[in-house]
Amino acid sequence: MRFLKNNCLSARTVISSMMILILIFFISSCSQNSDQEKKDSAPVQNKKELLIYCGITMIRPMSEIAAMIENQENCKITITKGGSGNLLKSIAHNKTGDLYLPGSDRYYKIIDEKYPDLVTATEFVGHNKAAIMVQKGNPKKITKDLADLADKHYGVVIGNSDSGSIGKEAKKILEKKGVYKDVIKNVMSLTTDSKDLVKAIKNKEADIVINWFAVSTWDDNPQFMDVIEIDPKYAKKKKLILGLLKYSRYPDIAKKFMDLAGSEKGKELFKKHGLYFD
């Protein structure tokens, strides 16, 4: 009997020990899970994010510079592209963003008049220059005479002066020549920006357009179009000015972007994409 009693006590001790071990394991597991949940729910350190408003013609060099700054500053840069006029309206409405690069320095006159404190610093980065573009080989023998755009024998498309820099520039050029009203009567359509003007030529929807010279150098565009220079007395090169917006959350990084864009390296990139003329 004593032997059985001792065995019973031993069995109870073993079971009790096992229960204690299981309880300790369960508590430990819960604690580990709780710690992991706390780690998972802890706020993640997000990268600093910059927003740049950029006219379509300058998107390529700006994207290359953005990649360099992202790597250098461990930040994220988003570039919103579009017609320069529409971008300015968006900035004024949304009241957010770090940098603005319109297709012409004329937009800074608008800023001075309507939004005098919008831009706090500027940097010259390159040039834009308008040109006539026609179908490859110039099958209709279009000349550099701007009066050709008023000729009803040609399919003409130009930019809208209210939405983009090339539309505003085209209007100025044609007004200086004294043919703007006649051209407007002859155009098939007004486009938003330089991208749509390229499409008009590529899709053979137009015989002649006025567009920024730079786009004629991109990718496969040269195989679709020929460029005719506009007399410099009508079409002068336009300065490209990068502006720091007062809404910038990270002006220190934005200024580093500006410095790089205005440096010799930056000029090389703008020249590479047809946007810098000595």
mmCIF file of C-alpha atoms in Angstrom:
data_model
loop_
_atom_site.group_PDB
_atom_site.id
_atom_site.type_symbol
_atom_site.label_atom_id
_atom_site.label_comp_id
_atom_site.label_asym_id
_atom_site.label_seq_id
_atom_site.Cartn_x
_atom_site.Cartn_y
_atom_site.Cartn_z
ATOM 1 C CA MET A 1 0.000 0.000 0.000
ATOM 2 C CA ARG A 2 2.823 2.383 0.889
ATOM 3 C CA PHE A 3 4.368 1.633 -2.523
ATOM 4 C CA LEU A 4 1.119 2.497 -4.335
ATOM 5 C CA LYS A 5 0.739 5.647 -2.272
ATOM 6 C CA ASN A 6 4.246 6.772 -3.089
ATOM 7 C CA ASN A 7 3.650 6.063 -6.790
ATOM 8 C CA CYS A 8 0.432 8.104 -6.699
ATOM 9 C CA LEU A 9 2.252 11.025 -5.071
ATOM 10 C CA SER A 10 5.014 10.767 -7.662
ATOM 11 C CA ALA A 11 2.491 10.776 -10.515
ATOM 12 C CA ARG A 12 0.715 13.797 -9.039
ATOM 13 C CA THR A 13 4.037 15.637 -8.749
ATOM 14 C CA VAL A 14 4.903 14.897 -12.373
ATOM 15 C CA ILE A 15 1.465 16.037 -13.572
ATOM 16 C CA SER A 16 1.690 19.205 -11.482
ATOM 17 C CA SER A 17 5.119 19.976 -12.875
ATOM 18 C CA MET A 18 3.893 19.439 -16.409
ATOM 19 C CA MET A 19 0.915 21.729 -15.816
ATOM 20 C CA ILE A 20 3.218 24.426 -14.460
ATOM 21 C CA LEU A 21 5.509 24.083 -17.483
ATOM 22 C CA ILE A 22 2.531 24.321 -19.877
ATOM 23 C CA LEU A 23 1.240 27.386 -18.050
ATOM 24 C CA ILE A 24 4.676 29.045 -18.184
ATOM 25 C CA PHE A 25 4.933 28.269 -21.927
ATOM 26 C CA PHE A 26 1.433 29.680 -22.543
ATOM 27 C CA ILE A 27 2.174 32.898 -20.629
ATOM 28 C CA SER A 28 5.503 33.276 -22.402
ATOM 29 C CA SER A 29 3.871 32.734 -25.802
ATOM 30 C CA CYS A 30 1.173 35.306 -25.078
ATOM 31 C CA SER A 31 3.794 37.789 -23.947
ATOM 32 C CA GLN A 32 5.832 37.277 -27.128
ATOM 33 C CA ASN A 33 2.719 37.667 -29.276
ATOM 34 C CA SER A 34 1.783 40.830 -27.429
ATOM 35 C CA ASP A 35 5.277 42.271 -27.934
ATOM 36 C CA GLN A 36 5.123 41.415 -31.638
ATOM 37 C CA GLU A 37 1.698 43.017 -31.945
ATOM 38 C CA LYS A 38 3.059 46.173 -30.349
ATOM 39 C CA LYS A 39 5.954 46.192 -32.824
ATOM 40 C CA ASP A 40 3.592 45.623 -35.724
ATOM 41 C CA SER A 41 1.264 48.394 -34.618
ATOM 42 C CA ALA A 42 4.061 50.887 -33.955
ATOM 43 C CA PRO A 43 4.104 53.797 -36.425
ATOM 44 C CA VAL A 44 6.483 53.282 -39.357
ATOM 45 C CA GLN A 45 9.072 55.974 -40.002
ATOM 46 C CA ASN A 46 7.921 57.271 -43.409
ATOM 47 C CA LYS A 47 10.270 58.845 -45.910
ATOM 48 C CA LYS A 48 10.035 62.551 -46.495
ATOM 49 C CA GLU A 49 7.947 63.210 -49.613
ATOM 50 C CA LEU A 50 8.298 66.110 -52.024
ATOM 51 C CA LEU A 51 5.822 67.189 -54.689
ATOM 52 C CA ILE A 52 7.003 68.907 -57.869
ATOM 53 C CA TYR A 53 4.788 70.542 -60.502
ATOM 54 C CA CYS A 54 6.488 70.314 -63.887
ATOM 55 C CA GLY A 55 5.551 71.288 -67.438
ATOM 56 C CA ILE A 56 5.532 68.226 -69.706
ATOM 57 C CA THR A 57 8.463 69.335 -71.875
ATOM 58 C CA MET A 58 10.847 69.312 -68.880
ATOM 59 C CA ILE A 59 9.725 66.031 -67.327
ATOM 60 C CA ARG A 60 12.728 63.981 -68.489
ATOM 61 C CA PRO A 61 15.633 65.948 -67.012
ATOM 62 C CA MET A 62 13.567 66.645 -63.902
ATOM 63 C CA SER A 63 12.917 62.918 -63.427
ATOM 64 C CA GLU A 64 16.626 62.170 -63.679
ATOM 65 C CA ILE A 65 17.456 64.835 -61.096
ATOM 66 C CA ALA A 66 14.655 63.555 -58.846
ATOM 67 C CA ALA A 67 16.178 60.041 -58.883
ATOM 68 C CA MET A 68 19.543 61.481 -57.781
ATOM 69 C CA ILE A 69 18.016 63.487 -54.924
ATOM 70 C CA GLU A 70 15.904 60.521 -53.779
ATOM 71 C CA ASN A 71 19.048 58.417 -53.508
ATOM 72 C CA GLN A 72 21.053 61.182 -51.843
ATOM 73 C CA GLU A 73 18.417 62.275 -49.318
ATOM 74 C CA ASN A 74 16.536 58.968 -48.835
ATOM 75 C CA CYS A 75 13.275 60.672 -49.757
ATOM 76 C CA LYS A 76 10.404 60.171 -52.209
ATOM 77 C CA ILE A 77 9.694 62.672 -54.975
ATOM 78 C CA THR A 78 6.440 62.794 -56.923
ATOM 79 C CA ILE A 79 6.316 64.833 -60.138
ATOM 80 C CA THR A 80 2.942 66.061 -61.348
ATOM 81 C CA LYS A 81 3.140 66.965 -65.038
ATOM 82 C CA GLY A 82 0.773 68.936 -67.250
ATOM 83 C CA GLY A 83 0.175 72.262 -68.926
ATOM 84 C CA SER A 84 2.015 74.997 -67.011
ATOM 85 C CA GLY A 85 -1.097 77.159 -66.659
ATOM 86 C CA ASN A 86 -3.184 74.293 -65.323
ATOM 87 C CA LEU A 87 -0.413 73.378 -62.882
ATOM 88 C CA LEU A 88 -0.283 76.929 -61.524
ATOM 89 C CA LYS A 89 -4.042 76.892 -60.983
ATOM 90 C CA SER A 90 -3.682 73.566 -59.173
ATOM 91 C CA ILE A 91 -0.977 74.959 -56.872
ATOM 92 C CA ALA A 92 -3.085 77.998 -56.011
ATOM 93 C CA HIS A 93 -6.119 75.814 -55.318
ATOM 94 C CA ASN A 94 -4.490 72.954 -53.400
ATOM 95 C CA LYS A 95 -1.942 75.077 -51.517
ATOM 96 C CA THR A 96 0.577 72.273 -51.419
ATOM 97 C CA GLY A 97 3.827 71.297 -53.111
ATOM 98 C CA ASP A 98 7.539 72.065 -53.046
ATOM 99 C CA LEU A 99 8.714 73.129 -56.511
ATOM 100 C CA TYR A 100 7.215 74.522 -59.723
ATOM 101 C CA LEU A 101 8.809 74.481 -63.186
ATOM 102 C CA PRO A 102 6.675 76.062 -65.945
ATOM 103 C CA GLY A 103 7.580 75.918 -69.621
ATOM 104 C CA SER A 104 8.279 79.651 -69.758
ATOM 105 C CA ASP A 105 9.397 82.363 -67.355
ATOM 106 C CA ARG A 106 6.288 84.334 -68.403
ATOM 107 C CA TYR A 107 4.375 82.450 -65.701
ATOM 108 C CA TYR A 108 6.388 84.284 -63.071
ATOM 109 C CA LYS A 109 4.774 87.500 -64.276
ATOM 110 C CA ILE A 110 1.409 85.906 -63.549
ATOM 111 C CA ILE A 111 2.698 84.811 -60.146
ATOM 112 C CA ASP A 112 3.912 88.350 -59.377
ATOM 113 C CA GLU A 113 0.493 89.737 -60.282
ATOM 114 C CA LYS A 114 -1.842 87.137 -58.759
ATOM 115 C CA TYR A 115 0.195 85.255 -56.142
ATOM 116 C CA PRO A 116 3.033 87.600 -55.111
ATOM 117 C CA ASP A 117 4.251 85.492 -52.173
ATOM 118 C CA LEU A 118 3.844 82.059 -53.777
ATOM 119 C CA VAL A 119 7.509 81.528 -54.782
ATOM 120 C CA THR A 120 10.252 82.198 -52.230
ATOM 121 C CA ALA A 121 13.366 81.387 -54.302
ATOM 122 C CA THR A 122 14.217 80.650 -57.945
ATOM 123 C CA GLU A 123 16.900 78.898 -60.014
ATOM 124 C CA PHE A 124 17.628 79.178 -63.748
ATOM 125 C CA VAL A 125 17.895 75.671 -65.233
ATOM 126 C CA GLY A 126 17.696 75.927 -69.045
ATOM 127 C CA HIS A 127 15.785 77.216 -72.070
ATOM 128 C CA ASN A 128 12.681 76.410 -74.079
ATOM 129 C CA LYS A 129 12.316 77.413 -77.716
ATOM 130 C CA ALA A 130 9.286 77.133 -79.989
ATOM 131 C CA ALA A 131 9.483 75.716 -83.525
ATOM 132 C CA ILE A 132 7.221 74.721 -86.393
ATOM 133 C CA MET A 133 6.784 70.961 -86.768
ATOM 134 C CA VAL A 134 5.466 69.226 -89.878
ATOM 135 C CA GLN A 135 5.046 65.679 -91.152
ATOM 136 C CA LYS A 136 8.290 63.800 -91.842
ATOM 137 C CA GLY A 137 9.732 64.793 -95.194
ATOM 138 C CA ASN A 138 7.512 67.898 -95.247
ATOM 139 C CA PRO A 139 5.320 66.506 -98.046
ATOM 140 C CA LYS A 140 3.255 69.714 -98.281
ATOM 141 C CA LYS A 141 6.340 71.907 -98.641
ATOM 142 C CA ILE A 142 5.442 74.125 -95.700
ATOM 143 C CA THR A 143 7.799 77.082 -95.220
ATOM 144 C CA LYS A 144 8.914 78.956 -92.126
ATOM 145 C CA ASP A 145 6.487 81.761 -93.016
ATOM 146 C CA LEU A 146 4.062 81.849 -90.080
ATOM 147 C CA ALA A 147 1.316 82.939 -92.486
ATOM 148 C CA ASP A 148 1.208 79.293 -93.658
ATOM 149 C CA LEU A 149 -0.713 78.465 -90.474
ATOM 150 C CA ALA A 150 -3.586 80.584 -91.770
ATOM 151 C CA ASP A 151 -3.659 78.755 -95.100
ATOM 152 C CA LYS A 152 -6.839 76.659 -95.366
ATOM 153 C CA HIS A 153 -4.986 74.056 -97.425
ATOM 154 C CA TYR A 154 -3.114 72.928 -94.293
ATOM 155 C CA GLY A 155 -4.411 71.052 -91.265
ATOM 156 C CA VAL A 156 -3.318 73.204 -88.318
ATOM 157 C CA VAL A 157 -3.285 72.488 -84.575
ATOM 158 C CA ILE A 158 -1.890 74.799 -81.868
ATOM 159 C CA GLY A 159 -1.929 74.863 -78.078
ATOM 160 C CA ASN A 160 -4.557 76.551 -75.930
ATOM 161 C CA SER A 161 -3.072 79.746 -74.481
ATOM 162 C CA ASP A 162 -5.063 79.317 -71.250
ATOM 163 C CA SER A 163 -3.795 75.855 -70.314
ATOM 164 C CA GLY A 164 -0.156 75.462 -71.327
ATOM 165 C CA SER A 165 3.074 77.326 -71.956
ATOM 166 C CA ILE A 166 3.313 76.351 -75.631
ATOM 167 C CA GLY A 167 -0.185 77.683 -76.297
ATOM 168 C CA LYS A 168 0.702 80.965 -74.655
ATOM 169 C CA GLU A 169 3.964 81.129 -76.614
ATOM 170 C CA ALA A 170 2.285 80.279 -79.932
ATOM 171 C CA LYS A 171 -0.248 83.052 -79.386
ATOM 172 C CA LYS A 172 2.511 85.565 -78.667
ATOM 173 C CA ILE A 173 4.473 84.510 -81.768
ATOM 174 C CA LEU A 174 1.466 84.672 -84.074
ATOM 175 C CA GLU A 175 0.274 87.990 -82.648
ATOM 176 C CA LYS A 176 3.713 89.458 -83.232
ATOM 177 C CA LYS A 177 3.506 88.280 -86.842
ATOM 178 C CA GLY A 178 -0.016 89.731 -87.056
ATOM 179 C CA VAL A 179 -1.757 86.500 -88.078
ATOM 180 C CA TYR A 180 -3.149 85.108 -84.816
ATOM 181 C CA LYS A 181 -6.827 85.845 -85.554
ATOM 182 C CA ASP A 182 -6.543 84.330 -89.028
ATOM 183 C CA VAL A 183 -4.804 81.234 -87.636
ATOM 184 C CA ILE A 184 -7.473 80.746 -84.965
ATOM 185 C CA LYS A 185 -10.120 80.725 -87.689
ATOM 186 C CA ASN A 186 -8.141 78.059 -89.544
ATOM 187 C CA VAL A 187 -7.131 75.668 -86.720
ATOM 188 C CA MET A 188 -8.827 72.297 -86.444
ATOM 189 C CA SER A 189 -8.370 72.169 -82.671
ATOM 190 C CA LEU A 190 -6.584 73.656 -79.673
ATOM 191 C CA THR A 191 -4.637 71.210 -77.498
ATOM 192 C CA THR A 192 -3.810 71.327 -73.813
ATOM 193 C CA ASP A 193 -0.053 70.825 -74.006
ATOM 194 C CA SER A 194 3.013 69.784 -76.027
ATOM 195 C CA LYS A 195 2.244 66.078 -75.614
ATOM 196 C CA ASP A 196 -1.017 66.418 -77.526
ATOM 197 C CA LEU A 197 0.686 68.446 -80.241
ATOM 198 C CA VAL A 198 3.111 65.556 -80.755
ATOM 199 C CA LYS A 199 0.161 63.168 -81.027
ATOM 200 C CA ALA A 200 -1.439 65.382 -83.680
ATOM 201 C CA ILE A 201 1.633 64.966 -85.875
ATOM 202 C CA LYS A 202 2.192 61.269 -85.098
ATOM 203 C CA ASN A 203 -1.436 60.385 -85.789
ATOM 204 C CA LYS A 204 -1.415 62.511 -88.982
ATOM 205 C CA GLU A 205 -4.177 64.675 -87.563
ATOM 206 C CA ALA A 206 -2.253 67.830 -88.484
ATOM 207 C CA ASP A 207 0.089 69.014 -91.223
ATOM 208 C CA ILE A 208 1.602 71.733 -89.070
ATOM 209 C CA VAL A 209 1.875 72.609 -85.363
ATOM 210 C CA ILE A 210 3.876 74.994 -83.208
ATOM 211 C CA ASN A 211 5.548 73.119 -80.375
ATOM 212 C CA TRP A 212 8.577 73.287 -78.086
ATOM 213 C CA PHE A 213 11.715 72.218 -79.967
ATOM 214 C CA ALA A 214 12.772 69.783 -77.208
ATOM 215 C CA VAL A 215 10.031 67.237 -77.926
ATOM 216 C CA SER A 216 11.335 66.766 -81.482
ATOM 217 C CA THR A 217 14.488 65.175 -79.997
ATOM 218 C CA TRP A 218 12.749 62.543 -77.861
ATOM 219 C CA ASP A 219 12.710 58.799 -78.524
ATOM 220 C CA ASP A 220 11.118 57.989 -81.866
ATOM 221 C CA ASN A 221 9.640 61.461 -82.453
ATOM 222 C CA PRO A 222 12.243 62.440 -85.096
ATOM 223 C CA GLN A 223 11.006 59.715 -87.436
ATOM 224 C CA PHE A 224 7.533 61.283 -87.476
ATOM 225 C CA MET A 225 8.356 64.967 -87.851
ATOM 226 C CA ASP A 226 10.610 67.590 -89.346
ATOM 227 C CA VAL A 227 11.438 70.825 -87.551
ATOM 228 C CA ILE A 228 11.320 74.251 -89.179
ATOM 229 C CA GLU A 229 12.965 77.042 -87.217
ATOM 230 C CA ILE A 230 10.886 80.134 -86.517
ATOM 231 C CA ASP A 231 12.553 83.462 -87.165
ATOM 232 C CA PRO A 232 14.167 84.517 -83.824
ATOM 233 C CA LYS A 233 12.517 87.924 -84.031
ATOM 234 C CA TYR A 234 9.228 86.110 -83.417
ATOM 235 C CA ALA A 235 10.351 83.113 -81.348
ATOM 236 C CA LYS A 236 13.057 83.842 -78.807
ATOM 237 C CA LYS A 237 14.378 81.248 -76.383
ATOM 238 C CA LYS A 238 12.550 81.266 -73.072
ATOM 239 C CA LYS A 239 14.212 80.897 -69.702
ATOM 240 C CA LEU A 240 13.233 77.914 -67.595
ATOM 241 C CA ILE A 241 12.997 78.970 -63.960
ATOM 242 C CA LEU A 242 12.530 76.474 -61.127
ATOM 243 C CA GLY A 243 10.685 77.992 -58.182
ATOM 244 C CA LEU A 244 10.531 77.040 -54.484
ATOM 245 C CA LEU A 245 6.939 77.176 -53.255
ATOM 246 C CA LYS A 246 6.031 78.724 -49.933
ATOM 247 C CA TYR A 247 4.059 75.565 -49.101
ATOM 248 C CA SER A 248 7.182 73.367 -49.119
ATOM 249 C CA ARG A 249 7.391 71.104 -46.058
ATOM 250 C CA TYR A 250 11.020 70.252 -46.755
ATOM 251 C CA PRO A 251 12.630 73.409 -48.179
ATOM 252 C CA ASP A 252 16.115 72.140 -47.303
ATOM 253 C CA ILE A 253 15.740 69.148 -49.646
ATOM 254 C CA ALA A 254 13.916 71.252 -52.247
ATOM 255 C CA LYS A 255 16.834 73.699 -52.295
ATOM 256 C CA LYS A 256 19.281 70.838 -52.818
ATOM 257 C CA PHE A 257 17.168 69.813 -55.806
ATOM 258 C CA MET A 258 17.331 73.389 -57.116
ATOM 259 C CA ASP A 259 21.096 73.555 -56.639
ATOM 260 C CA LEU A 260 21.607 70.321 -58.571
ATOM 261 C CA ALA A 261 19.247 71.405 -61.364
ATOM 262 C CA GLY A 262 21.140 74.684 -61.740
ATOM 263 C CA SER A 263 24.598 73.108 -61.595
ATOM 264 C CA GLU A 264 26.776 72.103 -64.561
ATOM 265 C CA LYS A 265 25.481 68.551 -64.150
ATOM 266 C CA GLY A 266 21.918 69.846 -64.295
ATOM 267 C CA LYS A 267 22.648 71.892 -67.417
ATOM 268 C CA GLU A 268 24.064 68.770 -69.083
ATOM 269 C CA LEU A 269 20.803 66.925 -68.387
ATOM 270 C CA PHE A 270 18.634 69.740 -69.724
ATOM 271 C CA LYS A 271 20.847 70.022 -72.825
ATOM 272 C CA LYS A 272 20.626 66.240 -73.309
ATOM 273 C CA HIS A 273 16.849 66.591 -73.607
ATOM 274 C CA GLY A 274 16.898 69.621 -75.927
ATOM 275 C CA LEU A 275 16.308 72.207 -73.228
ATOM 276 C CA TYR A 276 19.478 74.258 -73.052
ATOM 277 C CA PHE A 277 20.854 76.614 -75.680
ATOM 278 C CA ASP A 278 24.188 78.392 -75.162
#
